[in-house]
Amino acid sequence: MRVLGLIPARGGSKGIPGKNLKVLGGKPLLQFTAETALASRMLSKVVLSSDDSDIMHAAASMGIEVPYKRPAELAQDQTPTLPVVQHAISYYEGQGEYFDAVCLLQVTSPFRTTALLDAAVKKFIAHKLDSLVSVLKVPHEFNPHWTFKADDSGLLTIATGDEQLIPRRQELPDAYHRDGSIYITRTPVIMEQQSLYGSKMGFIESSPENHVNIDTIADWKKAEELLKLNSK
């Protein structure tokens, strides 16, 4: 199976200006994802999708392929991920190159490992999934069986629709949330179903001890702290 490793990195970060090239632990944030992806044995090609010339030049110096500049209309604050991925697929198909799936690797998750990435792709292939996402377990206090929503009259009902609360933590089923590190999707699902998920979605668990998804200054400080802890 041919899997395209796609790293999206637009230039207009608002929460942390210049985030993708901001130095974390002595190297640009982008470099963490670049090194992990390039070391993978399961990705057929690793490419950048960016509208920013500085990011493009930096990525090329790291060994990432930079085949095109992302159109400005696909690099706005509110641009969804799906059309960015579709643009990459369409570009390569226009060049006569085809991929069975795309593995989306966001720069904001710098601490995923190559071992996790390769395990994710192997599981995706072995289980013939439409998609696979990396996840973390939801703390029990936020489990959907223990959370509520308000109805029109202002009364609470269990979010899952259950009539009774599960009484003991030990009886709660595991629940997960996407952690943003890895998204893998079959090309037909992306192009024909207009989805990053499809109907058969698998998962792989990330390590909570080394996870951060950098969107705010507080997240950046957490990443710096994790680097300090891991260097000791």
CSV table of C-alpha atoms in Angstrom, one decimal:
chain,number,residue,atom,x,y,z
A,1,MET,CA,0.0,0.0,0.0
A,2,ARG,CA,1.3,3.5,-0.9
A,3,VAL,CA,0.7,5.9,1.9
A,4,LEU,CA,1.3,9.7,1.5
A,5,GLY,CA,2.7,11.4,4.6
A,6,LEU,CA,1.2,14.9,4.5
A,7,ILE,CA,2.4,17.7,6.8
A,8,PRO,CA,0.1,20.7,6.7
A,9,ALA,CA,1.8,24.0,7.9
A,10,ARG,CA,0.3,27.3,6.9
A,11,GLY,CA,1.9,30.6,7.7
A,12,GLY,CA,-0.9,32.5,9.4
A,13,SER,CA,-0.9,31.1,13.0
A,14,LYS,CA,-2.8,33.4,15.3
A,15,GLY,CA,-2.5,31.8,18.8
A,16,ILE,CA,1.3,31.6,18.5
A,17,PRO,CA,2.7,33.7,15.7
A,18,GLY,CA,5.2,31.9,13.6
A,19,LYS,CA,4.5,28.7,15.4
A,20,ASN,CA,5.6,26.2,12.8
A,21,LEU,CA,9.2,27.6,12.8
A,22,LYS,CA,9.3,28.7,16.4
A,23,VAL,CA,12.3,27.1,18.1
A,24,LEU,CA,11.4,24.4,20.7
A,25,GLY,CA,14.2,22.6,22.5
A,26,GLY,CA,16.8,24.0,20.0
A,27,LYS,CA,15.0,23.2,16.7
A,28,PRO,CA,12.0,24.5,14.8
A,29,LEU,CA,8.7,22.9,15.8
A,30,LEU,CA,8.3,21.6,12.2
A,31,GLN,CA,11.5,19.6,12.5
A,32,PHE,CA,10.0,17.3,15.2
A,33,THR,CA,7.3,16.0,12.8
A,34,ALA,CA,9.7,16.0,9.8
A,35,GLU,CA,12.2,13.8,11.6
A,36,THR,CA,9.5,11.4,12.8
A,37,ALA,CA,7.9,11.1,9.3
A,38,LEU,CA,11.2,10.7,7.4
A,39,ALA,CA,12.3,7.9,9.7
A,40,SER,CA,9.1,6.0,9.0
A,41,ARG,CA,9.3,2.7,7.0
A,42,MET,CA,5.6,2.8,6.2
A,43,LEU,CA,5.2,6.2,4.4
A,44,SER,CA,5.9,6.1,0.7
A,45,LYS,CA,6.5,9.9,0.5
A,46,VAL,CA,6.6,12.8,3.0
A,47,VAL,CA,5.4,16.1,1.7
A,48,LEU,CA,4.6,19.6,3.0
A,49,SER,CA,1.5,21.6,2.2
A,50,SER,CA,2.1,25.3,2.9
A,51,ASP,CA,1.3,28.7,1.7
A,52,ASP,CA,4.3,30.2,3.4
A,53,SER,CA,7.7,30.6,1.6
A,54,ASP,CA,9.8,30.5,4.8
A,55,ILE,CA,8.1,27.3,5.9
A,56,MET,CA,8.5,25.8,2.5
A,57,HIS,CA,12.3,26.6,2.4
A,58,ALA,CA,12.8,25.3,6.0
A,59,ALA,CA,10.9,22.0,5.2
A,60,ALA,CA,13.0,21.4,2.1
A,61,SER,CA,16.2,21.9,4.1
A,62,MET,CA,14.9,19.2,6.5
A,63,GLY,CA,14.4,16.7,3.6
A,64,ILE,CA,10.6,17.0,3.2
A,65,GLU,CA,9.4,17.3,-0.4
A,66,VAL,CA,7.8,20.6,-1.2
A,67,PRO,CA,6.1,20.0,-4.6
A,68,TYR,CA,3.7,23.0,-4.6
A,69,LYS,CA,2.6,26.1,-2.8
A,70,ARG,CA,-0.8,25.8,-1.3
A,71,PRO,CA,-3.4,28.2,-2.8
A,72,ALA,CA,-4.2,31.1,-0.5
A,73,GLU,CA,-7.9,30.1,-0.5
A,74,LEU,CA,-6.9,26.9,1.2
A,75,ALA,CA,-4.8,28.6,3.9
A,76,GLN,CA,-7.4,30.7,5.7
A,77,ASP,CA,-8.1,30.7,9.4
A,78,GLN,CA,-11.4,28.8,8.8
A,79,THR,CA,-10.2,26.4,6.1
A,80,PRO,CA,-11.1,22.8,6.9
A,81,THR,CA,-8.6,20.1,6.7
A,82,LEU,CA,-10.4,18.0,4.2
A,83,PRO,CA,-9.9,20.2,1.1
A,84,VAL,CA,-6.2,20.6,2.0
A,85,VAL,CA,-5.8,16.8,1.9
A,86,GLN,CA,-7.9,16.6,-1.3
A,87,HIS,CA,-5.7,19.3,-2.9
A,88,ALA,CA,-2.6,17.2,-2.2
A,89,ILE,CA,-4.1,14.1,-3.7
A,90,SER,CA,-5.3,15.9,-6.8
A,91,TYR,CA,-1.9,17.4,-7.3
A,92,TYR,CA,-0.2,14.0,-7.4
A,93,GLU,CA,-2.9,12.4,-9.5
A,94,GLY,CA,-2.4,15.2,-12.0
A,95,GLN,CA,1.3,14.2,-12.0
A,96,GLY,CA,0.3,10.5,-12.6
A,97,GLU,CA,1.2,9.4,-9.1
A,98,TYR,CA,-1.4,7.7,-6.9
A,99,PHE,CA,-1.6,6.8,-3.2
A,100,ASP,CA,-3.9,4.3,-1.5
A,101,ALA,CA,-4.1,6.4,1.6
A,102,VAL,CA,-3.0,9.7,3.2
A,103,CYS,CA,-1.4,10.0,6.7
A,104,LEU,CA,-2.0,13.5,8.0
A,105,LEU,CA,0.7,14.6,10.5
A,106,GLN,CA,0.0,18.0,12.2
A,107,VAL,CA,3.0,20.0,13.3
A,108,THR,CA,1.2,20.8,16.6
A,109,SER,CA,1.8,17.3,17.9
A,110,PRO,CA,5.6,17.2,18.0
A,111,PHE,CA,6.2,14.3,20.3
A,112,ARG,CA,4.6,11.4,18.4
A,113,THR,CA,7.2,8.7,17.8
A,114,THR,CA,8.1,6.9,14.6
A,115,ALA,CA,7.3,3.6,16.3
A,116,LEU,CA,3.8,4.8,17.0
A,117,LEU,CA,3.4,6.1,13.5
A,118,ASP,CA,4.6,2.8,11.9
A,119,ALA,CA,2.4,0.8,14.2
A,120,ALA,CA,-0.6,3.0,13.2
A,121,VAL,CA,-0.1,2.4,9.5
A,122,LYS,CA,0.4,-1.3,10.0
A,123,LYS,CA,-2.8,-1.6,12.0
A,124,PHE,CA,-4.6,0.5,9.4
A,125,ILE,CA,-3.5,-1.9,6.7
A,126,ALA,CA,-4.0,-5.1,8.6
A,127,HIS,CA,-7.6,-4.3,9.6
A,128,LYS,CA,-8.5,-2.9,6.2
A,129,LEU,CA,-9.9,0.2,7.8
A,130,ASP,CA,-11.4,3.3,6.2
A,131,SER,CA,-9.5,5.4,8.6
A,132,LEU,CA,-7.4,5.3,11.8
A,133,VAL,CA,-6.8,8.1,14.4
A,134,SER,CA,-4.5,8.4,17.4
A,135,VAL,CA,-6.4,8.8,20.6
A,136,LEU,CA,-6.1,9.2,24.4
A,137,LYS,CA,-8.4,7.8,27.0
A,138,VAL,CA,-11.0,10.2,28.4
A,139,PRO,CA,-10.6,10.6,32.2
A,140,HIS,CA,-13.5,8.8,33.9
A,141,GLU,CA,-15.1,12.0,35.2
A,142,PHE,CA,-15.5,13.1,31.6
A,143,ASN,CA,-16.7,9.7,30.3
A,144,PRO,CA,-19.9,10.3,28.2
A,145,HIS,CA,-21.8,7.9,30.5
A,146,TRP,CA,-21.1,10.3,33.4
A,147,THR,CA,-21.7,13.6,31.5
A,148,PHE,CA,-24.9,15.5,31.0
A,149,LYS,CA,-26.7,17.7,28.6
A,150,ALA,CA,-29.5,20.2,29.3
A,151,ASP,CA,-32.9,19.8,27.7
A,152,ASP,CA,-35.2,22.6,26.6
A,153,SER,CA,-36.7,22.9,30.1
A,154,GLY,CA,-33.3,23.2,31.8
A,155,LEU,CA,-33.2,19.7,33.2
A,156,LEU,CA,-30.2,17.4,32.9
A,157,THR,CA,-30.2,14.1,31.0
A,158,ILE,CA,-27.3,11.7,30.6
A,159,ALA,CA,-25.3,12.6,27.4
A,160,THR,CA,-25.4,9.0,26.1
A,161,GLY,CA,-29.2,8.7,26.4
A,162,ASP,CA,-28.9,6.2,29.2
A,163,GLU,CA,-31.8,6.3,31.7
A,164,GLN,CA,-29.6,5.5,34.7
A,165,LEU,CA,-26.0,6.5,35.6
A,166,ILE,CA,-23.4,3.7,35.7
A,167,PRO,CA,-22.8,3.6,39.4
A,168,ARG,CA,-19.1,2.6,39.6
A,169,ARG,CA,-16.1,3.9,37.8
A,170,GLN,CA,-14.9,0.4,37.2
A,171,GLU,CA,-18.0,-0.4,35.2
A,172,LEU,CA,-17.5,2.5,32.8
A,173,PRO,CA,-16.5,1.4,29.2
A,174,ASP,CA,-13.3,3.0,27.9
A,175,ALA,CA,-13.9,6.3,26.0
A,176,TYR,CA,-11.4,8.1,23.8
A,177,HIS,CA,-10.8,11.4,22.2
A,178,ARG,CA,-8.7,12.3,19.2
A,179,ASP,CA,-5.3,13.6,20.2
A,180,GLY,CA,-4.4,15.2,16.9
A,181,SER,CA,-1.2,13.3,16.3
A,182,ILE,CA,-2.1,10.8,13.5
A,183,TYR,CA,-4.9,10.6,11.0
A,184,ILE,CA,-4.8,8.0,8.3
A,185,THR,CA,-7.5,7.7,5.6
A,186,ARG,CA,-8.1,5.8,2.4
A,187,THR,CA,-8.0,7.9,-0.7
A,188,PRO,CA,-11.4,6.9,-2.0
A,189,VAL,CA,-12.9,7.9,1.4
A,190,ILE,CA,-11.3,11.3,1.1
A,191,MET,CA,-12.2,11.9,-2.5
A,192,GLU,CA,-15.5,10.1,-3.1
A,193,GLN,CA,-17.1,10.1,0.4
A,194,GLN,CA,-15.7,13.6,1.2
A,195,SER,CA,-14.6,12.4,4.6
A,196,LEU,CA,-11.5,11.9,6.7
A,197,TYR,CA,-13.2,9.1,8.6
A,198,GLY,CA,-15.5,6.9,6.6
A,199,SER,CA,-17.6,4.2,8.3
A,200,LYS,CA,-14.8,1.9,9.5
A,201,MET,CA,-12.6,3.9,11.9
A,202,GLY,CA,-9.9,2.3,14.0
A,203,PHE,CA,-7.6,3.8,16.6
A,204,ILE,CA,-4.2,3.6,18.2
A,205,GLU,CA,-3.5,4.9,21.7
A,206,SER,CA,-0.8,7.6,22.2
A,207,SER,CA,1.3,7.9,25.3
A,208,PRO,CA,-0.4,10.5,27.6
A,209,GLU,CA,2.9,11.2,29.4
A,210,ASN,CA,4.5,12.6,26.2
A,211,HIS,CA,1.5,14.1,24.5
A,212,VAL,CA,0.9,17.8,23.8
A,213,ASN,CA,-1.2,19.5,21.1
A,214,ILE,CA,0.2,23.0,20.7
A,215,ASP,CA,-2.4,25.6,20.1
A,216,THR,CA,-1.8,28.2,22.8
A,217,ILE,CA,1.2,29.6,24.8
A,218,ALA,CA,0.2,27.4,27.7
A,219,ASP,CA,0.5,24.4,25.4
A,220,TRP,CA,4.0,25.6,24.3
A,221,LYS,CA,5.1,25.9,27.9
A,222,LYS,CA,3.9,22.4,28.5
A,223,ALA,CA,5.9,21.2,25.6
A,224,GLU,CA,9.0,22.9,27.0
A,225,GLU,CA,8.5,21.2,30.3
A,226,LEU,CA,8.1,17.8,28.7
A,227,LEU,CA,11.4,18.3,26.9
A,228,LYS,CA,13.1,19.2,30.1
A,229,LEU,CA,11.7,16.2,31.9
A,230,ASN,CA,12.7,13.8,29.1
A,231,SER,CA,16.2,15.2,29.0
A,232,LYS,CA,16.9,14.3,32.6
